[in-house]
Tab-separated table of C-alpha atoms (C1' of nucleotides) in Angstrom:
chain	number	residue	atom	x	y	z
A	433	MET	CA	4.044	-21.624	-2.010
A	434	SER	CA	0.775	-19.980	-1.100
A	435	GLN	CA	-1.781	-22.208	0.507
A	436	GLU	CA	-5.237	-22.013	1.946
A	437	LEU	CA	-5.672	-20.044	5.116
A	438	THR	CA	-7.628	-21.097	8.179
A	439	GLY	CA	-10.264	-18.791	9.562
A	440	ARG	CA	-8.081	-17.491	12.338
A	441	GLN	CA	-5.166	-16.901	10.052
A	442	ARG	CA	-7.360	-14.949	7.699
A	443	SER	CA	-8.705	-12.804	10.503
A	444	ILE	CA	-5.249	-12.054	11.773
A	445	LEU	CA	-4.051	-11.204	8.301
A	446	ALA	CA	-6.992	-8.866	7.913
A	447	PHE	CA	-6.170	-7.177	11.204
A	448	ILE	CA	-2.565	-6.630	10.188
A	449	HIS	CA	-3.780	-5.286	6.887
A	450	ARG	CA	-6.089	-2.847	8.588
A	451	CYS	CA	-3.419	-1.701	11.018
A	452	ILE	CA	-0.988	-0.908	8.242
A	453	ARG	CA	-3.597	1.043	6.338
A	454	GLU	CA	-5.130	2.912	9.222
A	455	GLU	CA	-2.394	3.169	11.814
A	456	GLY	CA	0.538	3.472	9.471
A	457	ALA	CA	2.466	0.594	10.964
A	458	PRO	CA	1.969	-3.123	11.500
A	459	PRO	CA	0.821	-4.210	14.961
A	460	THR	CA	3.032	-5.767	17.591
A	461	VAL	CA	2.563	-9.341	18.647
A	462	ARG	CA	0.871	-8.212	21.810
A	463	GLU	CA	-1.451	-5.839	20.007
A	464	ILE	CA	-2.670	-8.749	17.933
A	465	MET	CA	-2.967	-10.737	21.126
A	466	ALA	CA	-5.139	-8.087	22.722
A	467	ARG	CA	-7.293	-7.670	19.633
A	468	PHE	CA	-8.204	-11.347	19.570
A	469	GLY	CA	-8.342	-11.842	23.314
A	470	PHE	CA	-5.470	-14.264	23.425
A	471	ALA	CA	-3.749	-14.766	26.746
A	472	SER	CA	-0.336	-15.596	25.417
A	473	PRO	CA	1.963	-14.014	22.851
A	474	SER	CA	2.943	-17.498	21.792
A	475	THR	CA	-0.479	-17.978	20.328
A	476	VAL	CA	0.109	-15.085	18.021
A	477	SER	CA	3.602	-16.245	17.223
A	478	GLY	CA	2.218	-19.539	16.054
A	479	HIS	CA	-0.231	-17.908	13.698
A	480	LEU	CA	2.394	-15.558	12.339
A	481	GLN	CA	4.679	-18.490	11.743
A	482	ALA	CA	1.910	-20.208	9.805
A	483	LEU	CA	1.162	-17.092	7.754
A	484	GLN	CA	4.826	-16.789	6.972
A	485	THR	CA	5.324	-20.335	5.798
A	486	LYS	CA	2.201	-20.054	3.699
A	487	GLY	CA	3.697	-17.070	1.966
A	488	TYR	CA	1.391	-14.268	3.057
A	489	LEU	CA	3.746	-12.575	5.449
A	490	ARG	CA	7.376	-11.711	5.859
A	491	ARG	CA	8.959	-11.070	9.219
A	492	LYS	CA	12.026	-9.077	10.067
A	493	PRO	CA	13.463	-11.110	12.923
A	494	HIS	CA	13.664	-9.415	16.302
A	495	GLN	CA	12.285	-6.150	15.025
A	496	SER	CA	9.342	-4.485	16.629
A	497	ARG	CA	6.425	-4.350	14.230
A	498	GLY	CA	8.559	-6.260	11.778
A	499	LEU	CA	5.649	-7.600	9.780
A	500	GLN	CA	5.330	-7.138	6.057
A	501	LEU	CA	2.458	-8.370	3.957
A	502	VAL	CA	3.351	-10.102	0.734
A	503	GLN	CA	1.330	-7.797	-1.414
A	504	GLU	CA	0.389	-10.046	-4.297
A	505	GLN	CA	-0.986	-12.732	-2.027
A	506	VAL	CA	-2.835	-10.391	0.258
A	507	GLU	CA	-4.409	-8.424	-2.543
A	508	LYS	CA	-5.989	-11.578	-3.809
A	509	ILE	CA	-7.708	-12.108	-0.492
A	510	PHE	CA	-8.733	-8.559	0.228
A	511	TYR	CA	-9.486	-7.573	-3.328
A	512	ARG	CA	-12.636	-5.764	-2.295
A	513	THR	CA	-10.759	-3.001	-0.519
A	514	GLU	CA	-7.689	-3.059	-2.680
A	515	GLY	CA	-8.958	-3.113	-6.203
A	516	ILE	CA	-10.631	-4.927	-9.034
A	517	PRO	CA	-9.971	-8.645	-9.243
A	518	VAL	CA	-8.854	-9.920	-12.609
A	519	LEU	CA	-10.141	-13.422	-13.143
A	520	GLY	CA	-8.158	-16.098	-14.856
A	521	THR	CA	-11.111	-17.909	-16.336
A	522	VAL	CA	-14.846	-17.740	-15.989
A	523	ALA	CA	-16.378	-21.176	-15.583
A	524	ALA	CA	-19.826	-22.490	-14.841
A	525	GLY	CA	-20.704	-23.430	-11.313
A	526	LYS	CA	-18.457	-22.450	-8.419
A	527	PRO	CA	-18.418	-18.962	-7.019
A	528	LEU	CA	-17.146	-16.635	-9.694
A	529	VAL	CA	-14.863	-14.394	-7.773
A	530	ALA	CA	-12.927	-16.794	-5.589
A	531	TYR	CA	-9.440	-15.819	-4.724
A	532	GLN	CA	-8.055	-19.034	-6.129
A	533	ASN	CA	-9.128	-17.716	-9.502
A	534	ILE	CA	-7.719	-14.227	-9.219
A	535	GLU	CA	-4.768	-13.681	-11.483
A	536	GLU	CA	-4.092	-10.129	-10.583
A	537	VAL	CA	-5.710	-7.218	-8.852
A	538	LEU	CA	-6.165	-3.905	-10.583
A	539	THR	CA	-5.545	-1.215	-8.026
A	540	LEU	CA	-5.690	2.504	-8.506
A	541	LYS	CA	-1.964	2.540	-7.998
A	542	LYS	CA	-1.478	0.134	-10.858
A	543	LEU	CA	-3.811	2.070	-13.115
A	544	LEU	CA	-1.934	5.218	-12.385
A	545	PRO	CA	1.223	5.152	-10.289
A	546	GLU	CA	2.361	8.121	-8.270
A	547	ARG	CA	0.294	11.245	-8.642
A	548	GLY	CA	-1.163	11.094	-12.068
A	549	PHE	CA	-4.489	12.328	-13.322
A	550	ALA	CA	-7.067	11.594	-15.963
A	551	LEU	CA	-8.219	13.713	-18.877
A	552	ARG	CA	-11.403	13.295	-20.802
A	553	ILE	CA	-10.784	13.084	-24.515
A	554	GLN	CA	-12.408	15.923	-26.490
A	555	GLY	CA	-13.164	15.305	-30.135
A	556	GLU	CA	-11.964	12.602	-32.432
A	557	SER	CA	-8.486	13.803	-33.279
A	558	MET	CA	-6.949	10.687	-31.739
A	559	SER	CA	-9.542	8.187	-32.873
A	560	GLY	CA	-6.970	6.427	-35.022
A	561	ALA	CA	-5.269	5.416	-31.791
A	562	GLU	CA	-8.652	4.440	-30.390
A	563	LEU	CA	-8.947	7.408	-28.074
A	564	HIS	CA	-12.485	8.558	-28.661
A	565	HIS	CA	-14.533	11.455	-27.433
A	566	GLY	CA	-15.471	10.805	-23.839
A	567	ASP	CA	-12.729	8.316	-23.105
A	568	TYR	CA	-10.464	8.903	-20.159
A	569	ALA	CA	-6.755	9.164	-20.774
A	570	LEU	CA	-4.717	8.205	-17.722
A	571	VAL	CA	-1.753	10.514	-17.584
A	572	ARG	CA	1.516	10.138	-15.743
A	573	PRO	CA	3.080	13.572	-15.382
A	574	GLN	CA	6.603	13.839	-16.743
A	575	PRO	CA	8.460	16.540	-18.633
A	576	LEU	CA	9.953	14.360	-21.359
A	577	ALA	CA	8.565	11.830	-23.783
A	578	ASN	CA	9.866	9.222	-26.178
A	579	ASP	CA	9.190	9.291	-29.888
A	580	GLY	CA	5.852	7.662	-30.615
A	581	GLN	CA	4.316	8.014	-27.180
A	582	ILE	CA	0.968	9.671	-26.721
A	583	VAL	CA	1.401	12.783	-24.652
A	584	VAL	CA	-0.460	15.661	-23.116
A	585	ALA	CA	1.270	18.774	-24.350
A	586	ILE	CA	0.843	22.500	-24.113
A	587	VAL	CA	1.779	24.556	-27.139
A	588	ASN	CA	2.512	28.239	-26.607
A	589	GLY	CA	0.578	28.496	-23.393
A	590	ASP	CA	-2.628	27.169	-24.857
A	591	GLU	CA	-4.652	24.448	-23.222
A	592	GLY	CA	-3.240	20.979	-23.197
A	593	THR	CA	-3.967	18.614	-26.048
A	594	VAL	CA	-3.485	14.916	-26.493
A	595	LYS	CA	-1.287	13.998	-29.435
A	596	ARG	CA	1.342	11.530	-30.519
A	597	TYR	CA	4.861	12.802	-29.890
A	598	ARG	CA	7.448	12.748	-32.680
A	599	GLU	CA	10.902	14.258	-33.065
A	600	ARG	CA	12.014	15.138	-36.593
A	601	ARG	CA	14.913	17.314	-37.698
A	602	GLY	CA	15.183	19.076	-34.357
A	603	LYS	CA	11.511	19.929	-34.414
A	604	ILE	CA	8.724	18.403	-32.421
A	605	ILE	CA	5.674	17.100	-34.198
A	606	LEU	CA	2.426	16.646	-32.332
A	607	GLU	CA	0.586	14.213	-34.496
A	608	PRO	CA	-3.116	13.477	-34.383
A	609	ALA	CA	-4.055	9.892	-35.067
A	610	ASN	CA	-6.899	10.929	-37.337
A	611	PRO	CA	-6.048	11.924	-40.938
A	612	ASP	CA	-8.803	14.570	-40.878
A	613	TYR	CA	-6.662	16.612	-38.514
A	614	GLU	CA	-3.372	18.332	-39.218
A	615	PRO	CA	-0.123	17.607	-37.366
A	616	ILE	CA	1.388	20.465	-35.395
A	617	GLU	CA	5.069	21.092	-35.982
A	618	VAL	CA	6.849	23.389	-33.581
A	619	ALA	CA	10.212	24.150	-32.054
A	620	PRO	CA	11.023	22.354	-28.797
A	621	GLU	CA	10.914	25.555	-26.771
A	622	GLU	CA	7.320	26.183	-27.778
A	623	VAL	CA	6.112	22.918	-26.299
A	624	THR	CA	5.646	21.846	-22.719
A	625	ILE	CA	5.180	18.139	-22.190
A	626	VAL	CA	2.774	17.692	-19.312
A	627	GLY	CA	2.765	13.937	-19.203
A	628	VAL	CA	2.490	10.657	-21.018
A	629	VAL	CA	-0.760	8.786	-21.548
A	630	ILE	CA	-0.174	5.393	-19.979
A	631	GLY	CA	-3.701	4.093	-19.903
A	632	LEU	CA	-7.164	4.322	-21.329
A	633	TYR	CA	-10.493	3.923	-19.663
A	634	ARG	CA	-13.773	3.822	-21.488
A	635	ARG	CA	-17.218	3.518	-20.024
A	636	LEU	CA	-19.345	1.154	-22.064
A	637	SER	CA	-22.987	0.203	-22.177
B	88	MET	CA	0.495	25.555	12.058
B	89	SER	CA	3.149	24.278	9.721
B	90	GLN	CA	6.370	26.234	9.667
B	91	GLU	CA	9.682	26.160	7.899
B	92	LEU	CA	11.909	23.195	8.531
B	93	THR	CA	15.623	23.273	9.187
B	94	GLY	CA	17.890	21.148	7.048
B	95	ARG	CA	18.221	18.412	9.591
B	96	GLN	CA	14.517	18.284	10.191
B	97	ARG	CA	13.820	17.960	6.500
B	98	SER	CA	16.337	15.162	6.169
B	99	ILE	CA	14.843	13.287	9.064
B	100	LEU	CA	11.356	13.758	7.727
B	101	ALA	CA	12.493	12.403	4.365
B	102	PHE	CA	14.061	9.402	6.032
B	103	ILE	CA	10.877	8.609	7.908
B	104	HIS	CA	8.942	8.960	4.692
B	105	ARG	CA	11.244	6.564	2.898
B	106	CYS	CA	11.067	4.033	5.705
B	107	ILE	CA	7.306	4.001	5.663
B	108	ARG	CA	7.203	3.528	1.916
B	109	GLU	CA	9.991	1.015	1.554
B	110	GLU	CA	10.059	-0.825	4.862
B	111	GLY	CA	6.370	-0.726	5.613
B	112	ALA	CA	6.774	0.893	9.003
B	113	PRO	CA	8.218	4.059	10.464
B	114	PRO	CA	11.708	3.828	11.965
B	115	THR	CA	12.495	3.683	15.663
B	116	VAL	CA	14.262	6.525	17.388
B	117	ARG	CA	17.463	4.535	17.380
B	118	GLU	CA	17.208	3.641	13.728
B	119	ILE	CA	17.064	7.326	12.922
B	120	MET	CA	19.969	7.829	15.283
B	121	ALA	CA	22.045	5.230	13.438
B	122	ARG	CA	21.100	6.564	10.023
B	123	PHE	CA	22.388	10.047	10.853
B	124	GLY	CA	25.312	8.959	12.984
B	125	PHE	CA	23.979	10.480	16.156
B	126	ALA	CA	25.366	9.197	19.427
B	127	SER	CA	22.310	9.808	21.546
B	128	PRO	CA	18.635	9.022	21.184
B	129	SER	CA	17.887	12.349	22.750
B	130	THR	CA	19.192	14.068	19.678
B	131	VAL	CA	16.544	12.341	17.640
B	132	SER	CA	13.886	13.016	20.233
B	133	GLY	CA	14.594	16.694	19.962
B	134	HIS	CA	14.163	16.715	16.227
B	135	LEU	CA	10.989	14.690	16.423
B	136	GLN	CA	9.641	17.091	18.973
B	137	ALA	CA	10.359	19.951	16.623
B	138	LEU	CA	8.733	18.192	13.688
B	139	GLN	CA	5.707	17.520	15.790
B	140	THR	CA	5.210	21.052	17.013
B	141	LYS	CA	5.670	22.297	13.453
B	142	GLY	CA	2.853	20.063	12.378
B	143	TYR	CA	4.606	17.610	10.110
B	144	LEU	CA	4.463	14.650	12.407
B	145	ARG	CA	2.233	12.988	14.886
B	146	ARG	CA	3.522	10.701	17.586
B	147	LYS	CA	1.758	7.977	19.481
B	148	PRO	CA	3.272	8.318	22.927
B	149	HIS	CA	5.276	5.381	24.217
B	150	GLN	CA	4.636	3.268	21.143
B	151	SER	CA	7.434	1.748	19.176
B	152	ARG	CA	7.547	3.168	15.677
B	153	GLY	CA	4.711	5.446	16.700
B	154	LEU	CA	5.393	8.041	14.024
B	155	GLN	CA	2.838	9.249	11.526
B	156	LEU	CA	3.412	11.782	8.793
B	157	VAL	CA	0.623	14.304	8.603
B	158	GLN	CA	1.286	15.244	5.005
B	159	GLU	CA	1.136	11.725	3.743
B	160	GLN	CA	-2.158	11.107	5.388
B	161	VAL	CA	-3.596	13.915	3.368
B	162	GLU	CA	-2.124	12.582	0.150
B	163	LYS	CA	-3.518	9.197	0.866
B	164	ILE	CA	-6.968	10.579	1.327
B	165	PHE	CA	-6.996	12.512	-1.900
B	166	TYR	CA	-5.026	10.363	-4.256
B	167	ARG	CA	-5.051	6.803	-3.128
B	168	THR	CA	-8.267	6.119	-1.309
B	169	GLU	CA	-10.421	8.464	-3.248
B	170	GLY	CA	-9.408	7.846	-6.783
B	171	ILE	CA	-7.984	9.392	-9.888
B	172	PRO	CA	-8.691	13.082	-10.385
B	173	VAL	CA	-10.146	13.974	-13.756
B	174	LEU	CA	-8.955	17.394	-14.780
B	175	GLY	CA	-11.108	19.862	-16.607
B	176	THR	CA	-8.336	21.539	-18.519
B	177	VAL	CA	-4.593	21.433	-18.530
B	178	ALA	CA	-3.066	24.848	-18.661
B	179	ALA	CA	0.413	26.235	-18.404
B	180	GLY	CA	1.646	27.538	-15.102
B	181	LYS	CA	-0.215	26.873	-11.867
B	182	PRO	CA	-0.125	23.537	-10.135
B	183	LEU	CA	-1.664	20.931	-12.392
B	184	VAL	CA	-3.762	18.953	-9.991
B	185	ALA	CA	-5.524	21.609	-7.982
B	186	TYR	CA	-8.894	20.791	-6.619
B	187	GLN	CA	-10.484	23.763	-8.334
B	188	ASN	CA	-9.685	22.053	-11.585
B	189	ILE	CA	-10.954	18.579	-10.735
B	190	GLU	CA	-14.143	17.828	-12.633
B	191	GLU	CA	-14.673	14.377	-11.308
B	192	VAL	CA	-12.869	11.677	-9.421
B	193	LEU	CA	-12.577	8.225	-10.889
B	194	THR	CA	-12.946	5.780	-8.058
B	195	LEU	CA	-12.813	2.040	-8.190
B	196	LYS	CA	-16.456	2.036	-7.317
B	197	LYS	CA	-17.273	4.159	-10.324
B	198	LEU	CA	-15.165	2.034	-12.597
B	199	LEU	CA	-16.940	-1.026	-11.395
B	200	PRO	CA	-19.888	-0.737	-9.020
B	201	GLU	CA	-20.804	-3.499	-6.638
B	202	ARG	CA	-18.720	-6.589	-6.833
B	203	GLY	CA	-17.666	-6.853	-10.399
B	204	PHE	CA	-14.469	-8.184	-11.824
B	205	ALA	CA	-12.143	-7.736	-14.749
B	206	LEU	CA	-11.282	-10.150	-17.518
B	207	ARG	CA	-8.292	-9.959	-19.731
B	208	ILE	CA	-9.269	-10.131	-23.374
B	209	GLN	CA	-7.846	-13.156	-25.179
B	210	GLY	CA	-7.457	-12.935	-28.936
B	211	GLU	CA	-8.857	-10.452	-31.373
B	212	SER	CA	-12.409	-11.713	-31.764
B	213	MET	CA	-13.812	-8.446	-30.433
B	214	SER	CA	-11.347	-6.088	-32.059
B	215	GLY	CA	-14.120	-4.551	-34.125
B	216	ALA	CA	-15.490	-3.209	-30.880
B	217	GLU	CA	-11.993	-2.120	-29.905
B	218	LEU	CA	-11.472	-4.826	-27.330
B	219	HIS	CA	-8.009	-6.061	-28.120
B	220	HIS	CA	-5.862	-8.821	-26.785
B	221	GLY	CA	-4.533	-7.815	-23.394
B	222	ASP	CA	-7.218	-5.229	-22.670
B	223	TYR	CA	-9.178	-5.503	-19.483
B	224	ALA	CA	-12.937	-5.812	-19.732
B	225	LEU	CA	-14.682	-4.528	-16.618
B	226	VAL	CA	-17.616	-6.785	-15.964
B	227	ARG	CA	-20.718	-6.186	-13.884
B	228	PRO	CA	-22.206	-9.561	-13.026
B	229	GLN	CA	-25.843	-9.953	-14.015
B	230	PRO	CA	-27.883	-12.813	-15.434
B	231	LEU	CA	-29.622	-10.900	-18.220
B	232	ALA	CA	-28.477	-8.628	-20.996
B	233	ASN	CA	-29.995	-6.269	-23.509
B	234	ASP	CA	-29.673	-6.693	-27.237
B	235	GLY	CA	-26.432	-5.187	-28.428
B	236	GLN	CA	-24.576	-5.219	-25.145
B	237	ILE	CA	-21.195	-6.856	-24.847
B	238	VAL	CA	-21.435	-9.741	-22.418
B	239	VAL	CA	-19.417	-12.453	-20.782
B	240	ALA	CA	-21.261	-15.675	-21.515
B	241	ILE	CA	-20.806	-19.345	-20.916
B	242	VAL	CA	-22.044	-21.692	-23.628
B	243	ASN	CA	-22.716	-25.273	-22.647
B	244	GLY	CA	-20.461	-25.252	-19.608
B	245	ASP	CA	-17.434	-24.087	-21.493
B	246	GLU	CA	-15.252	-21.248	-20.344
B	247	GLY	CA	-16.655	-17.769	-20.545
B	248	THR	CA	-16.202	-15.732	-23.676
B	249	VAL	CA	-16.719	-12.080	-24.467
B	250	LYS	CA	-19.202	-11.450	-27.263
B	251	ARG	CA	-21.911	-9.083	-28.359
B	252	TYR	CA	-25.352	-10.232	-27.272
B	253	ARG	CA	-28.192	-10.463	-29.807
B	254	GLU	CA	-31.667	-11.950	-29.700
B	255	ARG	CA	-33.114	-13.171	-33.008
B	256	ARG	CA	-36.144	-15.390	-33.595
B	257	GLY	CA	-36.087	-16.833	-30.068
B	258	LYS	CA	-32.447	-17.724	-30.393
B	259	ILE	CA	-29.448	-16.041	-28.852
B	260	ILE	CA	-26.589	-14.965	-31.039
B	261	LEU	CA	-23.174	-14.349	-29.535
B	262	GLU	CA	-21.555	-12.181	-32.100
B	263	PRO	CA	-17.860	-11.452	-32.401
B	264	ALA	CA	-16.984	-7.969	-33.560
B	265	ASN	CA	-14.364	-9.263	-35.931
B	266	PRO	CA	-15.573	-10.638	-39.302
B	267	ASP	CA	-12.824	-13.268	-39.219
B	268	TYR	CA	-14.715	-15.051	-36.456
B	269	GLU	CA	-18.061	-16.816	-36.690
B	270	PRO	CA	-21.125	-15.864	-34.647
B	271	ILE	CA	-22.426	-18.471	-32.233
B	272	GLU	CA	-26.146	-19.116	-32.418
B	273	VAL	CA	-27.693	-21.133	-29.622
B	274	ALA	CA	-30.913	-21.689	-27.740
B	275	PRO	CA	-31.395	-19.547	-24.623
B	276	GLU	CA	-31.096	-22.542	-22.313
B	277	GLU	CA	-27.616	-23.300	-23.572
B	278	VAL	CA	-26.262	-19.922	-22.560
B	279	THR	CA	-25.460	-18.489	-19.167
B	280	ILE	CA	-24.946	-14.775	-19.066
B	281	VAL	CA	-22.279	-14.056	-16.499
B	282	GLY	CA	-22.267	-10.322	-16.788
B	283	VAL	CA	-22.168	-7.251	-18.952
B	284	VAL	CA	-19.000	-5.468	-19.976
B	285	ILE	CA	-19.436	-1.936	-18.728
B	286	GLY	CA	-15.926	-0.653	-19.129
B	287	LEU	CA	-12.612	-1.060	-20.816
B	288	TYR	CA	-9.148	-0.502	-19.490
B	289	ARG	CA	-6.048	-0.605	-21.609
B	290	ARG	CA	-2.472	-0.164	-20.508
B	291	LEU	CA	-0.561	1.989	-22.944
B	292	SER	CA	3.041	2.947	-23.493
C	709	DT	C1'	28.521	41.062	25.802
C	710	DG	C1'	24.199	38.437	26.422
C	711	DA	C1'	20.340	36.012	24.588
C	712	DC	C1'	18.803	32.668	21.642
C	713	DA	C1'	18.258	28.995	18.397
C	714	DA	C1'	19.951	24.935	16.321
C	715	DC	C1'	22.352	21.016	17.214
C	716	DC	C1'	24.424	17.321	19.746
C	717	DC	C1'	26.124	14.053	23.900
C	718	DG	C1'	25.686	10.733	27.888
C	719	DT	C1'	23.171	8.188	31.014
C	720	DA	C1'	19.310	6.086	33.051
C	721	DC	C1'	15.005	3.555	33.408
C	722	DA	C1'	10.461	1.641	33.175
C	723	DT	C1'	8.250	-0.617	29.840
C	724	DC	C1'	7.624	-2.955	25.559
C	725	DT	C1'	8.790	-6.560	22.281
C	726	DG	C1'	10.045	-10.800	19.777
C	727	DT	C1'	11.006	-15.191	20.725
C	728	DA	C1'	11.714	-19.646	23.051
C	729	DC	C1'	10.297	-23.779	25.657
C	730	DG	C1'	7.012	-26.736	27.366
C	731	DG	C1'	2.350	-27.750	28.036
C	732	DT	C1'	-3.164	-28.729	27.113
C	733	DA	C1'	-7.323	-29.623	24.292
C	734	DT	C1'	-10.008	-30.802	20.254
C	735	DA	C1'	-10.957	-32.591	15.916
C	736	DC	C1'	-9.933	-35.343	12.011
C	737	DT	C1'	-7.552	-39.093	9.330
C	738	DC	C1'	-5.472	-43.488	8.450
D	245	DG	C1'	-5.181	-46.389	18.518
D	246	DA	C1'	-1.484	-43.502	16.722
D	247	DG	C1'	-0.536	-39.565	14.155
D	248	DT	C1'	-1.297	-34.904	12.735
D	249	DA	C1'	-3.116	-30.260	12.295
D	250	DT	C1'	-5.261	-26.412	14.570
D	251	DA	C1'	-5.626	-23.633	18.381
D	252	DC	C1'	-4.382	-21.948	22.690
D	253	DC	C1'	-1.940	-21.119	27.588
D	254	DG	C1'	1.877	-19.727	30.917
D	255	DT	C1'	6.279	-18.232	31.850
D	256	DA	C1'	10.663	-16.365	31.016
D	257	DC	C1'	14.294	-13.395	29.184
D	258	DA	C1'	17.534	-10.743	26.508
D	259	DG	C1'	17.400	-6.934	24.088
D	260	DA	C1'	14.922	-3.018	22.041
D	261	DT	C1'	12.354	1.194	22.810
D	262	DG	C1'	10.442	5.859	24.086
D	263	DT	C1'	11.434	9.226	27.091
D	264	DA	C1'	13.436	12.178	30.721
D	265	DC	C1'	17.125	15.051	32.791
D	266	DG	C1'	21.166	17.597	32.564
D	267	DG	C1'	25.008	19.394	30.045
D	268	DG	C1'	27.853	21.063	25.938
D	269	DT	C1'	29.085	23.643	21.372
D	270	DT	C1'	28.515	26.719	17.649
D	271	DG	C1'	26.770	30.537	15.181
D	272	DT	C1'	23.725	34.640	14.796
D	273	DC	C1'	21.848	38.880	16.019
D	274	DA	C1'	20.969	42.826	18.763
DNA sequence: TGACAACCCGTACATCTGTACGGTATACTC
DNA sequence: GAGTATACCGTACAGATGTACGGGTTGTCA
């Protein structure tokens, strides 16, 4: 479906991309026309048609500013602004980061959807689950958790801790992943679940 | 600047918000009109005027879909463009993500400076270093490595692999971190160092 | 009662907007 | 030389669009 873009098509795609990000809405045909110094709206129409058939764009017919970027395709081209490119393979020769070789793009949104936050891991109580001191836990805030998930929880108004969440016999067990530490067993009303750890980031080297 | 909203105004603001998120562009006056069953565009205009003077909305005069939410702009700046907030502590009560409590902000640039890329780990050859199948290795491209660093290397034109880099007796050893796998020992000229793994990202839950 | 705010209608209009049709020019390939 | 892809122009038009002006209803509060 998705094919190579010509220079003009790429530029126009970039302009649409910028408009959506900075202006909050896609441009009109004539705004694109003005931006590139075209003298006819048909010129733009042609390019949009090409971008659409190549799978980078969707158009809502007869709607003003009815342009939508097909996110997966566009991210691959503008990975620099959007996120971290994930390469399919690394081979000798050829430019490394070419968009033909990008499998996926890691964006902040994908790392942490909605309005999450990160917590730096203190101590080694979760080292059995490979959360070590200094690692970043990416936390999605939510008030409930499933059995077995790693959560950020507050017990009796203390500071939040990172533990594995278990439910047993009507009690809640906050379980460290390191046998040197003791599990905490409390009644549900003593615990506030702040969020669930959905990702891990570690700085190496 | 910003004042209380009436019920209608809040509903309309929510609708605009949804349109921007789901449709990719703000609605037109008449789309709002249709959504709420109004019979006159003036009705909408009045509400938009109110939302604007109350500071929730900006309007680009005489532009189709020329609506911008003020609030969302702010969110974008702090959460999406800037990065992931790293909290110092998590405590009960109080809003969680308040800027007084943000120790650091994880940006894409910090995760991966310059023009790096990510590689998905294949297999368990590096599991001793806690790089498991499906993890993302964040790679900073560079042609040289220090002893002990984890690198992405190409041996004899093959595909790149992730291994620990060692120098011994003029040879280069690419060492898996899992004893089930064999180290690769080659002459320096047979190896191309693509980059150094400077970070790890794992999706959990 | 009068003032006011919130809410809505109807109509009008200049301008904007997407799209269509037909045309030109250049470069490249078979 | 014919065919094709890319790139662009000019014109036209139906319908969409933001906005303006004037008027109406309901409920609240002093």
